[in-house]
Coordinates of C-alpha atoms and ligand atoms in Angstrom, one line a residue:
X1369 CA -69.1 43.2 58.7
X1370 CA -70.4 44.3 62.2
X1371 CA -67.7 46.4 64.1
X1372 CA -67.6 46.5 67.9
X1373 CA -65.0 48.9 69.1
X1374 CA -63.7 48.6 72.5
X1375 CA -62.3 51.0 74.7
X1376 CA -59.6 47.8 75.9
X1377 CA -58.3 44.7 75.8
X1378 CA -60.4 43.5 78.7
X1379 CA -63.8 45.3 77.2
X1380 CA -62.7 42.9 73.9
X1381 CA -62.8 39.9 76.5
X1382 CA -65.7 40.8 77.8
X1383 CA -67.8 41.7 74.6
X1384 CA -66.5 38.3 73.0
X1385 CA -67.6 35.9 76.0
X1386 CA -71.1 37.9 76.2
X1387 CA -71.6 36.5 72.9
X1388 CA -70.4 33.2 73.1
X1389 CA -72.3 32.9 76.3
X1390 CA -75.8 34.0 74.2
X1391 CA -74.7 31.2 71.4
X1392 CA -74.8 28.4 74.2
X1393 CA -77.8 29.6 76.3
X1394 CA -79.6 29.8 73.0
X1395 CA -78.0 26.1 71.7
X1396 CA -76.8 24.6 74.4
X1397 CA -76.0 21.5 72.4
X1398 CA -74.2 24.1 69.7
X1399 CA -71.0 23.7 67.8
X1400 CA -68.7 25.8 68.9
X1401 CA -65.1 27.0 66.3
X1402 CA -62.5 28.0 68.5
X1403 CA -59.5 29.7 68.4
X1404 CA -56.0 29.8 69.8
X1405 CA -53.1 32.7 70.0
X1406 CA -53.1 35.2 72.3
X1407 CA -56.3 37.2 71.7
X1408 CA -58.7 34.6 73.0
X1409 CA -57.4 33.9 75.9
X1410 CA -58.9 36.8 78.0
X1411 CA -62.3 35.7 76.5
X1412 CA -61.8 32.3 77.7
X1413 CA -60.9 33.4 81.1
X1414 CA -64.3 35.8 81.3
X1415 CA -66.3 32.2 79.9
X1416 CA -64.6 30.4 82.4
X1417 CA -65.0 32.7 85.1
X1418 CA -69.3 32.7 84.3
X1419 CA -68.9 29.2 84.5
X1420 CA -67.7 29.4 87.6
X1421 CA -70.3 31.6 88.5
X1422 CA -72.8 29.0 87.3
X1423 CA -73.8 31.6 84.9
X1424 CA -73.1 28.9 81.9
X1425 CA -73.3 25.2 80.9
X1426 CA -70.9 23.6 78.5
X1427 CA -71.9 20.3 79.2
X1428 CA -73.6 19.5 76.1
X1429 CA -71.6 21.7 73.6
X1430 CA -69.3 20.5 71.2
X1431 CA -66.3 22.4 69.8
X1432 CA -63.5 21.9 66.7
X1433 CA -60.6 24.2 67.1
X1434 CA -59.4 25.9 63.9
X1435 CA -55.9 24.8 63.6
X1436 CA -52.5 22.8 65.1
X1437 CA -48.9 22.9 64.3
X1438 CA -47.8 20.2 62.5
X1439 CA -45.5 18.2 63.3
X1440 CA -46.1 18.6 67.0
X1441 CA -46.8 16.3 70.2
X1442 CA -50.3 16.8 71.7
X1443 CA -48.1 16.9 75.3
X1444 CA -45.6 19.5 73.8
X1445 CA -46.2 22.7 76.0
X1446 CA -46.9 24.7 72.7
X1447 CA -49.4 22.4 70.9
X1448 CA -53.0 24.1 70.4
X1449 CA -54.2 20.7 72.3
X1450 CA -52.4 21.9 75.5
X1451 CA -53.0 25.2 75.0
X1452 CA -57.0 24.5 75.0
X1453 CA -57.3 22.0 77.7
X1454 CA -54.9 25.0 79.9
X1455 CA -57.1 27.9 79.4
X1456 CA -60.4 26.3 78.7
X1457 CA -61.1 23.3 78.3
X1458 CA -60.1 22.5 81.9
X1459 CA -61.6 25.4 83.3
X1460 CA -65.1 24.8 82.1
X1461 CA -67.4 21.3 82.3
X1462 CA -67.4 21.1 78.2
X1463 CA -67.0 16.8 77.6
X1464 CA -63.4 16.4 76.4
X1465 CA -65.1 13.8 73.9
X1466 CA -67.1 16.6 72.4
X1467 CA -64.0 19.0 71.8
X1468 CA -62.1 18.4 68.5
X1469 CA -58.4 19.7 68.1
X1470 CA -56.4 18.4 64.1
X1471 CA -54.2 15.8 65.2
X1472 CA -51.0 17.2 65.3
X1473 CA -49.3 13.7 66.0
X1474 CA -50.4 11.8 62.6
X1475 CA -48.9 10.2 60.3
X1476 CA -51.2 10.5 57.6
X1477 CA -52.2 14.8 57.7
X1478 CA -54.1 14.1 54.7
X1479 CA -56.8 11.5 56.1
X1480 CA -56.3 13.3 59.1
X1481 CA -57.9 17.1 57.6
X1482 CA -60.7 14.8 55.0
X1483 CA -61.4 13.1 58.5
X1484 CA -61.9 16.4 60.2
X1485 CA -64.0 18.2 57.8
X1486 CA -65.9 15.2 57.5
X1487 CA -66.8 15.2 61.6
X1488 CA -67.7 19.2 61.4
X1489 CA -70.0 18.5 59.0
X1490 CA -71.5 15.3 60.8
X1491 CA -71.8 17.9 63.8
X1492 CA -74.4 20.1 61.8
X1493 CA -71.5 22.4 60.9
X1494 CA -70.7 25.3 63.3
X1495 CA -72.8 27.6 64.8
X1496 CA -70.4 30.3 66.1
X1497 CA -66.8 30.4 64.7
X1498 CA -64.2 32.5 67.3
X1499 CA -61.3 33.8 65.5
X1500 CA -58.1 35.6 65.8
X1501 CA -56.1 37.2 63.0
X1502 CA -52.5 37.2 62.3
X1503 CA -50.6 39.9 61.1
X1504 CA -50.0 39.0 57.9
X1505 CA -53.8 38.8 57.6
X1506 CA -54.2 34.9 57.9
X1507 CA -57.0 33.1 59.8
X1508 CA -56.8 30.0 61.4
X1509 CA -53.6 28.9 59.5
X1510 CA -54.8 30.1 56.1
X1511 CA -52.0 31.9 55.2
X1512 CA -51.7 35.0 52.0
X1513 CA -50.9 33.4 48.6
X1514 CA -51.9 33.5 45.4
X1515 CA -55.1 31.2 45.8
X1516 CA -56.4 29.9 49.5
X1517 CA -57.4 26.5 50.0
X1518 CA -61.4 25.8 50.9
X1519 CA -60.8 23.1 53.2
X1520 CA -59.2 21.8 56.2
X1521 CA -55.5 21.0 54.9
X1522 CA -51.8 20.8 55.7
X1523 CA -50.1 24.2 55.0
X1524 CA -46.8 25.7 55.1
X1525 CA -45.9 28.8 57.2
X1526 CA -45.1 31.8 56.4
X1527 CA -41.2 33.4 58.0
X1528 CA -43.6 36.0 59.3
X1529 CA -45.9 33.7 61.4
X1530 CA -43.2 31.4 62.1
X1531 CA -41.3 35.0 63.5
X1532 CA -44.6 36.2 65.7
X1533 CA -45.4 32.2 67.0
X1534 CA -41.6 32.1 67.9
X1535 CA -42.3 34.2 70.8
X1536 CA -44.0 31.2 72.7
X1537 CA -41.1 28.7 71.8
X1538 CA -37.6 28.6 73.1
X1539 CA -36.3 29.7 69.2
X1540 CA -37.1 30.1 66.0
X1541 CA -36.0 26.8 65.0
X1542 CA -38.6 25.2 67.4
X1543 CA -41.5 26.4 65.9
X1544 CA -43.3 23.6 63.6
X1545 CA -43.0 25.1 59.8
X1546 CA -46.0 23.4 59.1
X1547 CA -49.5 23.4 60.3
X1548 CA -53.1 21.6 59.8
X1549 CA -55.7 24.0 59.2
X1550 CA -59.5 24.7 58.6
X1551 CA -60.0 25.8 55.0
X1552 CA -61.6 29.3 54.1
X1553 CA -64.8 27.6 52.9
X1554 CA -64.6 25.4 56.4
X1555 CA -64.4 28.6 58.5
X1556 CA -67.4 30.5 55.8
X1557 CA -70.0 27.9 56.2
X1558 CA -69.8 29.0 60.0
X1559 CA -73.2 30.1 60.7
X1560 CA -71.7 33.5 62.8
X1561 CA -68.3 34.7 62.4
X1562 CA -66.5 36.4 65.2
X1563 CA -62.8 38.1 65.0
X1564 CA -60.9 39.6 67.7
X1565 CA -58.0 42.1 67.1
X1566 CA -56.2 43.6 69.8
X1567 CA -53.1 45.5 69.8
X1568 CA -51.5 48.3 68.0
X1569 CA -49.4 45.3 66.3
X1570 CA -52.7 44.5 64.6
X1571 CA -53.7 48.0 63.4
X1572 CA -52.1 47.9 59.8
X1573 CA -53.8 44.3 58.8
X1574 CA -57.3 45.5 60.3
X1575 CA -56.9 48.7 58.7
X1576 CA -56.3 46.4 55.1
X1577 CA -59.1 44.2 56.3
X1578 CA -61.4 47.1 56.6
X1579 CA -60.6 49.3 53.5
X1580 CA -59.2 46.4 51.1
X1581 CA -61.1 44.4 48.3
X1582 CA -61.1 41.0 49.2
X1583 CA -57.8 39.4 48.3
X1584 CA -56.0 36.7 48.7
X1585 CA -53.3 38.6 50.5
X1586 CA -55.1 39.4 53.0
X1587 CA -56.8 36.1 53.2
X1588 CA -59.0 38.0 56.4
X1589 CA -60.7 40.2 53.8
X1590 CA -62.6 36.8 52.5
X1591 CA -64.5 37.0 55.5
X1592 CA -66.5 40.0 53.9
X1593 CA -68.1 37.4 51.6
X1594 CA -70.0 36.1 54.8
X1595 CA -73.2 37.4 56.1
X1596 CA -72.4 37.8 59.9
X1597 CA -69.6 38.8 60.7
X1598 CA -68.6 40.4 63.8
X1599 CA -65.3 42.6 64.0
X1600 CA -64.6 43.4 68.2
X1601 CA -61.1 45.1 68.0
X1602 CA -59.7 48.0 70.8
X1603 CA -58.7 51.1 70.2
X1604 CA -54.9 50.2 69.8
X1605 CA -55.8 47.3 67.0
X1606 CA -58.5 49.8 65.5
X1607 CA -56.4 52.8 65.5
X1608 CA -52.3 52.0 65.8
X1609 CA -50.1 54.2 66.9
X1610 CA -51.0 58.1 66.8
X1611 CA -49.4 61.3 65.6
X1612 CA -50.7 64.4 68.2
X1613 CA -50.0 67.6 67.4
X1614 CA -50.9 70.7 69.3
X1615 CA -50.2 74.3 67.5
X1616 CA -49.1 76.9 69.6
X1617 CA -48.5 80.6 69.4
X1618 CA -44.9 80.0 70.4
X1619 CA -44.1 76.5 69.8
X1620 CA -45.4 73.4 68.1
X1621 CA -45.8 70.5 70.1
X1622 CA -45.7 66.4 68.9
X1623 CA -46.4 63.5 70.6
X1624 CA -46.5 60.2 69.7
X1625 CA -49.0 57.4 71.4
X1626 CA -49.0 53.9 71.6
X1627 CA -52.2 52.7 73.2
X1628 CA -52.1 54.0 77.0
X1629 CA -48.1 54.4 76.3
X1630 CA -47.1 58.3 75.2
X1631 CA -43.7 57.0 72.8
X1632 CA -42.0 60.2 71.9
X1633 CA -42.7 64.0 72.0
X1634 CA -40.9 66.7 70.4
X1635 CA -41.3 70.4 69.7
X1636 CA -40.4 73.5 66.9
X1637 CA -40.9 77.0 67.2
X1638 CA -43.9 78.5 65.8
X1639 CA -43.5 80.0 62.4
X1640 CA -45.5 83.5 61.4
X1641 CA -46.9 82.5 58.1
X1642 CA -49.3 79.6 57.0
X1643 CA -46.6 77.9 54.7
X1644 CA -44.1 78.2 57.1
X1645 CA -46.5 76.5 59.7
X1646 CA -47.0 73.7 57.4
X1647 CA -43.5 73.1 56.1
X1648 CA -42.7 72.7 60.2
X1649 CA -45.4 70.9 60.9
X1650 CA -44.3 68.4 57.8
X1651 CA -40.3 68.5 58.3
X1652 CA -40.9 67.4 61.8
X1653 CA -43.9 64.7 61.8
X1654 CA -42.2 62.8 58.6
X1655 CA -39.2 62.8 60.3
X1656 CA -41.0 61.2 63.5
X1657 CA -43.0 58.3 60.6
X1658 CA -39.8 57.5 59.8
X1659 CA -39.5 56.1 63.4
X1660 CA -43.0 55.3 64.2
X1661 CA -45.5 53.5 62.2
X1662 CA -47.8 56.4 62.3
X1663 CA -51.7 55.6 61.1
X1664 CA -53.8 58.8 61.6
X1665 CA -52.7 62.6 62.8
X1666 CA -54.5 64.4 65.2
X1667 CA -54.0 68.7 65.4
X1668 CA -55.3 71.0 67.8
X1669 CA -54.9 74.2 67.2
X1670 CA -56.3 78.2 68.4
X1671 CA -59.7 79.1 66.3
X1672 CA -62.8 78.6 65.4
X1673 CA -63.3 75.3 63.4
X1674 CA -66.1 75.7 60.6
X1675 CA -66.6 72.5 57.9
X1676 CA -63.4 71.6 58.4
X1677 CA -61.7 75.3 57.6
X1678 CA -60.1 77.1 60.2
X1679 CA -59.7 80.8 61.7
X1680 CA -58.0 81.8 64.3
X1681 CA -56.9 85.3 65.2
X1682 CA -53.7 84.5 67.1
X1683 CA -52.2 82.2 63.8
X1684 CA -52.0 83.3 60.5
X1685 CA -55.4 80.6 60.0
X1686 CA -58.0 82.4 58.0
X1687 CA -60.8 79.8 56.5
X1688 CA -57.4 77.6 56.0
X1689 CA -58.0 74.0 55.2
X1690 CA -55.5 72.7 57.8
X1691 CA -56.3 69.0 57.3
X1692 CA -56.4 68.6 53.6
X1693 CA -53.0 71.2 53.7
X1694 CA -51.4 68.8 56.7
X1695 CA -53.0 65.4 54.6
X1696 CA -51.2 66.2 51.5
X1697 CA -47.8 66.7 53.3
X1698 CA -48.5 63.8 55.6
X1699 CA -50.0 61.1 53.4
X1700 CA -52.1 60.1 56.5
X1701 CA -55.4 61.0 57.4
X1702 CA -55.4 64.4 59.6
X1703 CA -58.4 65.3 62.1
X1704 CA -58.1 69.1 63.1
X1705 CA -60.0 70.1 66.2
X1706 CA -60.0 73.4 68.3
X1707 CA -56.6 72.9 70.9
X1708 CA -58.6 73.5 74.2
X1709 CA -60.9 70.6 73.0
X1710 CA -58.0 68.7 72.4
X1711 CA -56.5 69.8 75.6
X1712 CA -59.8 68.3 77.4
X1713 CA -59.5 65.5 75.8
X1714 CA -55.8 64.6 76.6
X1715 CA -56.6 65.6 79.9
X1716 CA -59.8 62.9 80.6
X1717 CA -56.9 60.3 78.6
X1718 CA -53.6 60.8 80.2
X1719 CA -54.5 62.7 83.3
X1720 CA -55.4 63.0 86.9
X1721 CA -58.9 62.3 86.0
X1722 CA -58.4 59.4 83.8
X1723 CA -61.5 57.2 85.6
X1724 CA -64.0 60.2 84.8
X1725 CA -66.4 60.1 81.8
X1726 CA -67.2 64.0 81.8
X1727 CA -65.0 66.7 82.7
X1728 CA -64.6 70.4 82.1
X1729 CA -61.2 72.0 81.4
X1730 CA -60.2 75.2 82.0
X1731 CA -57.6 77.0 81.3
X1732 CA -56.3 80.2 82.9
X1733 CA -54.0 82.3 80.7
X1734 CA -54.2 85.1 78.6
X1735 CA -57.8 84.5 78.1
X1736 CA -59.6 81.7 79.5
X1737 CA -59.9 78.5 77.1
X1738 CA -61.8 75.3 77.8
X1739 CA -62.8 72.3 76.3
X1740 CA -65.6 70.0 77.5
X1741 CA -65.9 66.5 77.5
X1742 CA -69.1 64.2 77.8
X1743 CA -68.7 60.6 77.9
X1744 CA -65.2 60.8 77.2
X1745 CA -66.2 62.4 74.1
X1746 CA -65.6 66.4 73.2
X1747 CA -68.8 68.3 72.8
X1748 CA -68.7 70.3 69.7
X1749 CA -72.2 72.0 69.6
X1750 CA -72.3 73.8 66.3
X1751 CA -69.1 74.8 66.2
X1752 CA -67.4 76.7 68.7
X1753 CA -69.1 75.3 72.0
X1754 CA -66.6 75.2 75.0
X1755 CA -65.9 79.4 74.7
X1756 CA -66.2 79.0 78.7
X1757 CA -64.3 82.0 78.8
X1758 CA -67.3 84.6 77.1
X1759 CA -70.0 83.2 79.8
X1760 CA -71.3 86.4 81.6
X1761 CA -70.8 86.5 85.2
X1762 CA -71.1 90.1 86.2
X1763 CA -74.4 91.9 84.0
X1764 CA -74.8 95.5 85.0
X1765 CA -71.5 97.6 84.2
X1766 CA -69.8 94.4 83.4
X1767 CA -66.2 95.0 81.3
X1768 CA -65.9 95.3 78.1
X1769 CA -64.7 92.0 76.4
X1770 CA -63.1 92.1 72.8
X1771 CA -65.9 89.5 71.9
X1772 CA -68.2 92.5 72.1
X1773 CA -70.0 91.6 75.2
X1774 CA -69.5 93.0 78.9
X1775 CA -69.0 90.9 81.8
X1776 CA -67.6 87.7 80.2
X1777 CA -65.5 85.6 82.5
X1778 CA -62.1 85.4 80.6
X1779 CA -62.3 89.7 82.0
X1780 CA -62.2 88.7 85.5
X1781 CA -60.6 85.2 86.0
X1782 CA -57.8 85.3 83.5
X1783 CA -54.2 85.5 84.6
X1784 CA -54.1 88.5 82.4
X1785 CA -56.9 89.9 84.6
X1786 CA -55.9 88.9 87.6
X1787 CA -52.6 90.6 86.8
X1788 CA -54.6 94.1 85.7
X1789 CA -56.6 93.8 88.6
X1790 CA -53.4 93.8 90.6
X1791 CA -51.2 96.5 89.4
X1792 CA -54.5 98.8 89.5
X1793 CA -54.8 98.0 93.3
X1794 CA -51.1 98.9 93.7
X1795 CA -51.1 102.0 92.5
X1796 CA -54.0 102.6 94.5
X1797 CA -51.9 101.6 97.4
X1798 CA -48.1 102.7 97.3
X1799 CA -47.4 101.8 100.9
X1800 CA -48.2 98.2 100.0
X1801 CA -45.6 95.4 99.4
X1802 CA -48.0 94.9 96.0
X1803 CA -46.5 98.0 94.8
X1804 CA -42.8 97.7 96.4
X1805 CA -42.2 94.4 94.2
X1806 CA -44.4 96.4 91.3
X1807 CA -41.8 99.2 91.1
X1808 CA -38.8 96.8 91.8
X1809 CA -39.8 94.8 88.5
X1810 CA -39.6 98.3 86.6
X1811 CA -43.4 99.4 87.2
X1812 CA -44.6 95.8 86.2
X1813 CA -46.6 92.8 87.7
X1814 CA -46.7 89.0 86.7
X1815 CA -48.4 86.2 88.5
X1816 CA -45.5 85.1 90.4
X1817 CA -45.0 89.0 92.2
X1818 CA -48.7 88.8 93.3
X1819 CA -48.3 85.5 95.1
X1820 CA -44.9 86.9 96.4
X1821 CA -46.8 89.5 98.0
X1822 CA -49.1 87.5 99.2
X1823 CA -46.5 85.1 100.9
X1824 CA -45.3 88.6 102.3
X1825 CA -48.9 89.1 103.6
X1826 CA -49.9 92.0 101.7
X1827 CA -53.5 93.4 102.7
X1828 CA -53.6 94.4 99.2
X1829 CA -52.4 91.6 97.7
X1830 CA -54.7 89.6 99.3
X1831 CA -57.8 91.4 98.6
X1832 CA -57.2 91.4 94.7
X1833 CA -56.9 87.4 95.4
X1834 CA -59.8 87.4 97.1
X1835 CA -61.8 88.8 94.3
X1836 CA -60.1 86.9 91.7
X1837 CA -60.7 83.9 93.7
X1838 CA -64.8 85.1 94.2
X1839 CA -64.7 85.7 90.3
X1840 CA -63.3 82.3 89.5
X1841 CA -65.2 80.3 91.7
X1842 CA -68.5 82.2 90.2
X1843 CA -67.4 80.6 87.0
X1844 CA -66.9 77.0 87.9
X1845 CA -69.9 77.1 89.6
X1846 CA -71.8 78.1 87.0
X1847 CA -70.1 75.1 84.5
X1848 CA -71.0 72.6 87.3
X1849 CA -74.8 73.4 87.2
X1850 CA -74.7 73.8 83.1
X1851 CA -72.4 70.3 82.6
X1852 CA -72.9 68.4 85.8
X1853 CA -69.1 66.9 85.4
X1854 CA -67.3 64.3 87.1
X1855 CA -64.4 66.9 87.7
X1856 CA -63.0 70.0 86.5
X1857 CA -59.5 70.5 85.3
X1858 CA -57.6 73.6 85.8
X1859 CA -54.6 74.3 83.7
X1860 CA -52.3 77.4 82.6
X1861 CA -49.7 79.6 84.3
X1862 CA -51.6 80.7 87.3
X1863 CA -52.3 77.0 88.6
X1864 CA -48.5 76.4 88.5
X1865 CA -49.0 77.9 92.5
X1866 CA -50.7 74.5 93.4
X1867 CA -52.8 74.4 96.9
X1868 CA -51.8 78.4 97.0
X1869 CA -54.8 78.9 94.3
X1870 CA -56.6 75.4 95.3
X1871 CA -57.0 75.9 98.9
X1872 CA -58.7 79.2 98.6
X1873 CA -60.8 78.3 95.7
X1874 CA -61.9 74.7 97.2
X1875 CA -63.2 76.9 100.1
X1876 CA -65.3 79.1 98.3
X1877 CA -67.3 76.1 95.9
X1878 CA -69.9 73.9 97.1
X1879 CA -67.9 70.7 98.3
X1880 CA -69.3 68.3 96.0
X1881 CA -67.4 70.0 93.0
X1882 CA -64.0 67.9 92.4
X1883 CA -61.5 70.3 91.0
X1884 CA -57.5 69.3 90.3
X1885 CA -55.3 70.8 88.7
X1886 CA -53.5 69.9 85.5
X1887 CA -50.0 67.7 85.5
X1888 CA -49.9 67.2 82.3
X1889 CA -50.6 71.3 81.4
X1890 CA -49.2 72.2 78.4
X1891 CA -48.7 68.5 77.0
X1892 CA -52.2 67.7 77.2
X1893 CA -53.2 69.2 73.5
X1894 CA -50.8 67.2 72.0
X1895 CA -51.9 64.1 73.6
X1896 CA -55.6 64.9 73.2
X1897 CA -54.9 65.7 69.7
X1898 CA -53.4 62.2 68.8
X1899 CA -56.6 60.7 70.6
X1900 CA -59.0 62.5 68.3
Ligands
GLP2684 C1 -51.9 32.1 65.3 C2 -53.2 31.2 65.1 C3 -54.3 32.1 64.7 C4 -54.3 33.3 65.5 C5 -53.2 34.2 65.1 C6 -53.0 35.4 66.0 O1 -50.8 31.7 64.5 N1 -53.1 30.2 64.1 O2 -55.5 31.4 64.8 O3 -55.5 34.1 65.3 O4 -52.0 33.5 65.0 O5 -52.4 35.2 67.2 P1 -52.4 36.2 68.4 O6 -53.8 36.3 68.9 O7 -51.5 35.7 69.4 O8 -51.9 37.5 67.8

């Protein structure tokens, strides 16, 4: 089975009329299985809409729908016959007498399926079969039981289809409890096979469908038995709902997500030992799959990430095998990436730069941390690519960085040295408003005195900005020629001052470079991490 993963529902759409667009420019006389429910429907508005354009021609193809409730009136607004002739059949110049639907109305559903399979196979049998899956795992109507019937028969419903169809009908009790359905065999002597899933609500049956033996339970996982088979699912359908979590020095953060939809967040403090890291970490994301339907875990956290081991000097992480720790605990598959990655990486999903495929994140605290992303994907390099705050921006008598080399960025442009930077120019200058505020806040500086001073119009004040500002530009600048992104990302403390740090900064780079700063800031690895 072929996969096609799509970034959304309307990708899906997309993807699946592109290929039943090929099948009738190739046949245009072709047999055509189609499908009702709610995950065709964007497909058949894309066909419709290239029909339109006088992209396709439907008048010589023929078509035989899997399946129809039974008992039902073709003019009932919920009959498969009303829904095909609203969102197709009408739409498109396909030959009404060419388009089979099971007779919902007969008397006889017996003669009525033999009849059926008899005309699909008078038609030359189908070239391209369109389906849906339910989420019990049936096709067509073919629902799980002990053994599946081959051809097109009358079935009974399951309480679980008869629950997710009820959503179109008035009640429960309206929904027919019966159905007339291709067989398995009838839908496996398709020539192709395609199957749509789209949804978070489909994520647990495609997950069975792609790791499961084939099984009558799933009665989807027969269609592993055929040749061709083509799988186009989104992200929510491939992936369900997503456990993020983004390891801090001080706290731990959680966030659940739904597709676009961020569904719950929570935090706990930061424990000082491994174990007590992982018991948190445990206590707190089983309580949350009690709630959630969690599939997969994501963690960021601080380190270096080698072959799945990880170090980090600010945790107690030394070659510690957070996934396969996390995994047992969990009893969900855990991906671990570095948390500035992750932070990237929530940012180009959740953020202000949401339509971009490459950005840069940076972020200005202690150090400076970044993470960057290439075609919506993070950029790993060997390991520890996207250190953006060890590139070298000053060469001769650069300072000393702990990393061992002299001049690295993180020395100049993080809040930590913007804040040495300051209290050194103070002292130097103890007639300055810079070192009024300094002595007020008992002979110390943070970020929010130097843009106090600054607001006061201190000469000092402002030429520490000035440099920092110089320094930082120097940076990004050098990140825009290397990466070439669609925008970079500022986050941490320091951007907390908005157009007081943009402004100036926006002045001094080139004016093609779009910069923003971060709204989602210190939520971002959280949410990056659930997208991993
Ligand atoms: C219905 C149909 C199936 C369809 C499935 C999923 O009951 N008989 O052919 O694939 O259920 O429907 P939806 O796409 O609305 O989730």
């Amino acid at each position: 089975m072929r996969i096609i993963l799509c970034e959304n529902y309307d990708e899906l759409s997309e993807k699946a009329a592109g290929i039943v667009a090929s099948q009738v420019m190739l046949k245009p006389d072709c047999v055509l299985g189609l499908a009702t429910g709610s995950t065709p429907v964007g497909m058949y508005n894309k066909l419709a809409e290239m029909y339109k354009n006088g992209e396709i021609d439907f008048s010589q193809v023929r078509s035989f729908n899997l399946d129809e409730y039974y008992p039902i009136k073709k003019d009932n607004d919920q009959s498969y016959y009303t829904f095909m002739r609203e969102n197709l059949f009408s739409k498109i110049n396909i030959d009404p007498n060419n388009t089979h639907i099971p007779n919902g109305e007969t008397d006889n559903p017996k003669a009525e399926c033999e009849n059926y399979e008899k005309m699909i196979k008078q038609s030359g049998g189908v070239d391209l079969q369109i389906l849906g899956i339910g989420q019990n795992g049936h096709i067509g109507f073919n629902e799980p039981d002990a053994s599946l019937n081959s051809y097109t028969h009358l079935t009974k419903l399951t309480e679980n289809t008869i629950n997710a169809n009820s959503r179109f009908f008035n009640s429960y009790d309206e929904v027919p409890k019966q159905a007339l359905t291709m067989g398995i065999s009838t839908i496996l002597s398709a020539k192709k096979i395609i199957l749509l899933a789209s949804g978070a609500s489909k994520s647990t049956v495609v997950a069975e469908l792609l790791n499961d033996a084939i099984n009558t339970s799933v009665p989807a996982t027969m269609l592993k038995t055929h040749p061709d088979v083509i799988l186009i699912c989104d992200r929510d359908a491939y992936m369900g709902t997503k456990l993020g979590i983004d390891i801090g020095g001080t706290n731990i953060k959680f966030a659940v997500v739904e597709g676009d939809c961020v569904k719950y967040k929570s935090s706990v403090k930061t424990e000082r030992t491994c174990e007590g890291i992982i018991e948190a970490i445990a206590k707190e994301a089983n309580s949350i799959k009690e709630q959630f339907n969690i599939k997969k875990v994501g963690v960021g956290t601080p380190g270096i990430i080698k072959n799945g081991m990880v170090t980090s000097v600010n945790l107690p992480f030394e070659n510690t095998n957070l996934e396969k720790l996390l995994k047992e605990r969990l009893g969900l598959p855990v991906t671990v990436d570095n948390d500035a990655n992750c932070a990237a990486l929530g940012e180009i999903e959740f953020g202000t730069t949401k339509e971009c495929d490459n950005i840069v994140l940076v972020s200005l605290g202690t150090g400076v941390g970044g993470g960057i992303i290439m075609n919506r994907q993070i950029c790993h390099g060997n390991n520890n690519m996207g250190e953006i705050g060890h590139i070298i921006i000053q060469t001769e008598g650069g300072r000393k960085c702990p990393c061992g080399l002299c001049g690295c960025w993180e020395q100049y442009a993080s809040a930590t040295a913007l804040i040495k930077d300051a209290q050194a120019a103070a002292l130097e200058n103890k007639e300055s408003v810079l070192y009024g505020l300094m002595e007020k806040n008992s002979s110390r500086l943070d970020g929010k005195l130097i843009f106090e001073a600054l607001d006061q119009g201190c000469e000092t004040a402002k030429a520490v900005f000035d440099k920092y500002i110089f320094y930082l530009a120097s940076g990004i600048e050098s990140l825009v020629n290397i990466f070439g992104p669609d925008a970079v990302v500022l986050a941490g403390g320091v951007t907390k001052q908005g157009d007081k740090l943009l402004a100036p900064l926006k002045e001094k780079l080139r004016g093609n470079i779009r910069i923003e700063i971060s709204e989602l800031q210190s939520d971002a690895g959280a949410l990056g991490a659930a997208m991993l």
